[in-house]
Coordinates of C-alpha atoms in Angstrom, one line a residue:
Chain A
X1 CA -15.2 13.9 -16.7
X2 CA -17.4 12.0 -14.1
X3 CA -19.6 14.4 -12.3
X4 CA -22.1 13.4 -9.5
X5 CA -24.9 16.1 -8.6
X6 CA -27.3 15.2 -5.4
X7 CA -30.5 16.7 -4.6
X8 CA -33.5 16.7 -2.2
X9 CA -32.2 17.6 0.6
X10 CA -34.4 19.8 2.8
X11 CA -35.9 20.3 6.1
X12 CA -38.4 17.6 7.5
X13 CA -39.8 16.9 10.7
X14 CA -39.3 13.9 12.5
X15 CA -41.1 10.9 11.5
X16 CA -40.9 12.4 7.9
X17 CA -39.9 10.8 4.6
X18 CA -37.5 12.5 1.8
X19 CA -36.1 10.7 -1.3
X20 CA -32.5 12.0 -2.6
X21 CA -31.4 11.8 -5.8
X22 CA -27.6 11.9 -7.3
X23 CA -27.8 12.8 -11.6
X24 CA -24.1 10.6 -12.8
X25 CA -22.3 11.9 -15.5
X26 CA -19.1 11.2 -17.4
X27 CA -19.2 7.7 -17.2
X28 CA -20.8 4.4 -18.1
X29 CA -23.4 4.2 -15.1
X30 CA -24.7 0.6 -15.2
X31 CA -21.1 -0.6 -14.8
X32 CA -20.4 0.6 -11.1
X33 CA -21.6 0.2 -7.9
X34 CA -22.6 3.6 -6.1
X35 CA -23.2 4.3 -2.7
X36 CA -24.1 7.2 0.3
X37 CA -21.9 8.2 2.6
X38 CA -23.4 11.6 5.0
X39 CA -21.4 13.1 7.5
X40 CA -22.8 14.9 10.4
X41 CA -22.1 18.9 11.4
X42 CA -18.8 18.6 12.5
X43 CA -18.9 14.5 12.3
X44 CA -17.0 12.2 10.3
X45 CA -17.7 10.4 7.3
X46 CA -20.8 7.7 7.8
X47 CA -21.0 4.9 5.2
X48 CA -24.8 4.7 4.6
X49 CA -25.3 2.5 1.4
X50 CA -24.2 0.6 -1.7
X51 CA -25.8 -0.7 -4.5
X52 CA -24.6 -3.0 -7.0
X53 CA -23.8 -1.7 -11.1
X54 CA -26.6 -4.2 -11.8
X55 CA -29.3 -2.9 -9.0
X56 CA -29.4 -6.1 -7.9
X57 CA -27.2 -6.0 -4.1
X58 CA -27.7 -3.9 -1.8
X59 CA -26.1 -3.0 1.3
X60 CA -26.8 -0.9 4.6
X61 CA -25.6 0.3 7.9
X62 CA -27.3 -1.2 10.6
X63 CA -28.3 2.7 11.9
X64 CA -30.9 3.0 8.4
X65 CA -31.5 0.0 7.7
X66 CA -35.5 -0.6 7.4
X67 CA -35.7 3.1 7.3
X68 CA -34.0 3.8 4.2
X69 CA -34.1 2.3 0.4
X70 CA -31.3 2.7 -2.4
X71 CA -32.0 2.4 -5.6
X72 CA -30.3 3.4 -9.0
X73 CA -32.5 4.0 -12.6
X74 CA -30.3 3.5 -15.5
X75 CA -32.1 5.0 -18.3
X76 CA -31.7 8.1 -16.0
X77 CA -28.3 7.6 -15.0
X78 CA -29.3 8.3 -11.1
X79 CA -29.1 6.8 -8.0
X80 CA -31.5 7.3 -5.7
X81 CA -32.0 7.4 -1.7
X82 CA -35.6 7.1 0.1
X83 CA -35.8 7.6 3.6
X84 CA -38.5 7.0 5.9
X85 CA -39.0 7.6 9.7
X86 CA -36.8 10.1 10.0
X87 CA -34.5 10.9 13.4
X88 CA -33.0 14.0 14.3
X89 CA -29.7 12.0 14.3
X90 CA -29.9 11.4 10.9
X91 CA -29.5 15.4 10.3
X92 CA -26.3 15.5 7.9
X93 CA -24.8 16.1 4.7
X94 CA -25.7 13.5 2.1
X95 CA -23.2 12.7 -0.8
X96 CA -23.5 10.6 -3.5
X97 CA -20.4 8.4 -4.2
X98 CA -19.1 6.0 -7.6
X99 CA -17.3 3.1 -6.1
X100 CA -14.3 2.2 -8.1
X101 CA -13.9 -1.0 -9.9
X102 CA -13.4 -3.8 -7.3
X103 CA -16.2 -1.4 -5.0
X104 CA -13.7 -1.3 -2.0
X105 CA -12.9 2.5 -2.4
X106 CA -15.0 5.8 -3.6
X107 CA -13.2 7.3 -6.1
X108 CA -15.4 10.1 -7.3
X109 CA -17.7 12.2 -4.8
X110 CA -20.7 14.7 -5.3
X111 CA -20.6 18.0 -3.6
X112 CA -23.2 16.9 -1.4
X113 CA -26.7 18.0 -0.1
X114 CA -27.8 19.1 3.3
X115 CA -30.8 17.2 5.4
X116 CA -32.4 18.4 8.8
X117 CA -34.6 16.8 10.6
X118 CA -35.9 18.9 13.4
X119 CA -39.6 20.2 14.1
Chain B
X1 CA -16.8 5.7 18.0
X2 CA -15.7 4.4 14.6
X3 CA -14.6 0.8 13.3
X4 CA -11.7 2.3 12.7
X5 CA -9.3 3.9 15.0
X6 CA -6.8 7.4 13.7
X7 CA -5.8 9.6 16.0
X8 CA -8.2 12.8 15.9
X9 CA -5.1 15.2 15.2
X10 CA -1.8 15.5 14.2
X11 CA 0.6 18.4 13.1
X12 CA 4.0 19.4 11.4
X13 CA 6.0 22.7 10.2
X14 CA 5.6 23.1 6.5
X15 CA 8.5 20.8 4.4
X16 CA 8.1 18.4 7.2
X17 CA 6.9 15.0 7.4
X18 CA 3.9 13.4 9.1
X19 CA 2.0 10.0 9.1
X20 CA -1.5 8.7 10.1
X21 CA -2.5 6.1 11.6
X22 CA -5.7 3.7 10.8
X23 CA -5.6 0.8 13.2
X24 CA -8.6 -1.7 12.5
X25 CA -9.2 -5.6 12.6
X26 CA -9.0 -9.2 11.0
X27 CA -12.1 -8.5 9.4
X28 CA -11.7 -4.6 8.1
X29 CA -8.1 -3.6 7.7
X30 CA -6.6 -7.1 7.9
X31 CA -8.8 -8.8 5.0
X32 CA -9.5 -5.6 2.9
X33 CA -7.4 -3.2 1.0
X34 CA -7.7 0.7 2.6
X35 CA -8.1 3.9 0.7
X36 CA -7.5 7.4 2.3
X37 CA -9.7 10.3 1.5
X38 CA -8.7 14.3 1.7
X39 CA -11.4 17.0 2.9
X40 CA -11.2 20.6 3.2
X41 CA -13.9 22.4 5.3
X42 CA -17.0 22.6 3.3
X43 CA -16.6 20.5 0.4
X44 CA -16.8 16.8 -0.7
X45 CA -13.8 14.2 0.1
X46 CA -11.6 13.5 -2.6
X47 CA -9.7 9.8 -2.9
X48 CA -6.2 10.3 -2.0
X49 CA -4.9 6.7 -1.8
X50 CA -6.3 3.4 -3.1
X51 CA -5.8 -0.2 -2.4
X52 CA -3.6 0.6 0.4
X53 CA -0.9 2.6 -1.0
X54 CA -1.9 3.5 -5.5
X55 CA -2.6 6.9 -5.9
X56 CA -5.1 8.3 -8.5
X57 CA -4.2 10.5 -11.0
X58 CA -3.5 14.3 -9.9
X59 CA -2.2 13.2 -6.6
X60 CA 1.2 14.0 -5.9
X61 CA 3.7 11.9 -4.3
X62 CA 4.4 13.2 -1.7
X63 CA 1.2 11.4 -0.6
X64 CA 1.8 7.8 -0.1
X65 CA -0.1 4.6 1.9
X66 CA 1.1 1.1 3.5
X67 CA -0.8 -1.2 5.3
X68 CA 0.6 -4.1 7.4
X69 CA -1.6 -6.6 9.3
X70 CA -4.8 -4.1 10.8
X71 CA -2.5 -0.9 10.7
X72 CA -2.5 1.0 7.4
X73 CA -0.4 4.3 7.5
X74 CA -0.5 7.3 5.3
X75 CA 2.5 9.6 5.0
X76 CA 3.0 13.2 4.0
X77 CA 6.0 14.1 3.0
X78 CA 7.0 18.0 2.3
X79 CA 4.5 19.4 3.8
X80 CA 2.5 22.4 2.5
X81 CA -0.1 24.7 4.1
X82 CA -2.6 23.7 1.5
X83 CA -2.2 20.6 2.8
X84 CA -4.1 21.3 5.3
X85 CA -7.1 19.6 5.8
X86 CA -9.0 16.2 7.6
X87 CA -7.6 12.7 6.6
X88 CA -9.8 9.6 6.8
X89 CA -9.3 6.1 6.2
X90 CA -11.9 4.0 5.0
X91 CA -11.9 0.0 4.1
X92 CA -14.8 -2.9 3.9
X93 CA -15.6 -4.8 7.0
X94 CA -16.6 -8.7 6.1
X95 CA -18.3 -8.5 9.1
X96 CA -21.1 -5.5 9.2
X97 CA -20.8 -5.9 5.6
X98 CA -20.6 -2.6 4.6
X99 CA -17.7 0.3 4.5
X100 CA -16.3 1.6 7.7
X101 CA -14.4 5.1 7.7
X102 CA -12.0 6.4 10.5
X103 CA -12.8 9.5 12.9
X104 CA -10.9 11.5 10.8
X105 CA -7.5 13.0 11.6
X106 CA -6.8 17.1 11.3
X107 CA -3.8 18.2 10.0
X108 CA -2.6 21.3 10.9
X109 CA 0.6 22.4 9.0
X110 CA 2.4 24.9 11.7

């Protein structure tokens, strides 16, 4: 059963840094890409981040880009998600995500972990 | 404002029908397959529909997904209350390279 478990969320001020991390379960890591997707209170869902099975592509929304890093650790089977220079817009719930096969879709979801950026 | 365009609500009585809408462009919807995703209020979304119109395992079907030119449509057929819930669409866009979702559609089963 795949099973995807984020943590590191928190409260930090602006101008802050946090790194997240997603534990993967249930499946043969190294072989899928994984991304971030967050979703503001009361938002929709904000693609943030993919990162190739390999680690070797890596893709970002123009709104983090610079700011944040993804990164996966194999031995560890988890993906990881640094984030510098914080904003108050980037206050959201952050889940981890496999992507399927061909990496167009995200079949498999974590329940998620809640960042705030405020002072 | 999303890539992606779905209209931000739609309803039905229960054992009705009801589609969504996802209206995108050449470079999203047009040159990439869609998935659909389900959410209930205060958990994670779950895939509902892949490559425009497969469904993954557990998912009945009564849910069911087309796509033709930048318009990809997912249907609901026999509607229940616990199908109530927020609907988005979601695809890659060759041109921000990277994943675009929808707003999000609520569906409220009257």
């Amino acid at each position: 059963e795949v099973q995807l478990l984020e943590s590191g969320g928190g409260l930090v001020e602006p101008g802050g840094s946090l790194r997240l991390s997603c534990a993967a379960s249930g499946f043969t890591f190294s072989h899928y890409a994984m991304s971030w997707v967050r979703q503001a209170p009361g938002k929709g869902l904000d693609w943030i981040s993919t990162i190739s099975g390999s680690g070797r592509s890596t893709y970002y929304a123009d709104s983090v880009k610079g700011r944040f890093t993804i990164s996966r650790d194999t031995s560890k089977k988890t993906l990881y998600l640094q984030m510098n220079n914080l904003r108050a817009e980037d206050t959201a719930v952050y889940y981890c995500a496999k992507n399927d096969e061909r990496e167009l879709c995200f079949d498999y979801w974590g329940p998620g972990t809640l960042l705030t950026v405020s002072s | 404002q999303s890539v992606l365009t779905q209209p931000p609500s739609v309803s039905a009585a229960p054992g009705q029908r009801v589609t969504i809408s996802c209206s995108g462009g050449s470079l999203n919807i047009g040159n990439n397959d869609v998935s659909w995703y389900q959410q209930f209020p205060g958990t994670a979304p779950k895939l509902l529909i892949y490559d425009n119109n497969k469904r993954p395992s557990g998912i009945p079907d009564r849910f069911s997904g087309s796509k033709s030119a930048t318009l990809a449509i997912l249907d609901i057929t026999g509607l229940q209350t616990g199908d109530e819930a927020d609907y988005y669409c979601g695809t890659w866009d060759s041109s921000l390279i990277g994943a675009v979702f929808g707003g999000g559609t609520k569906l409220t089963v009257l």
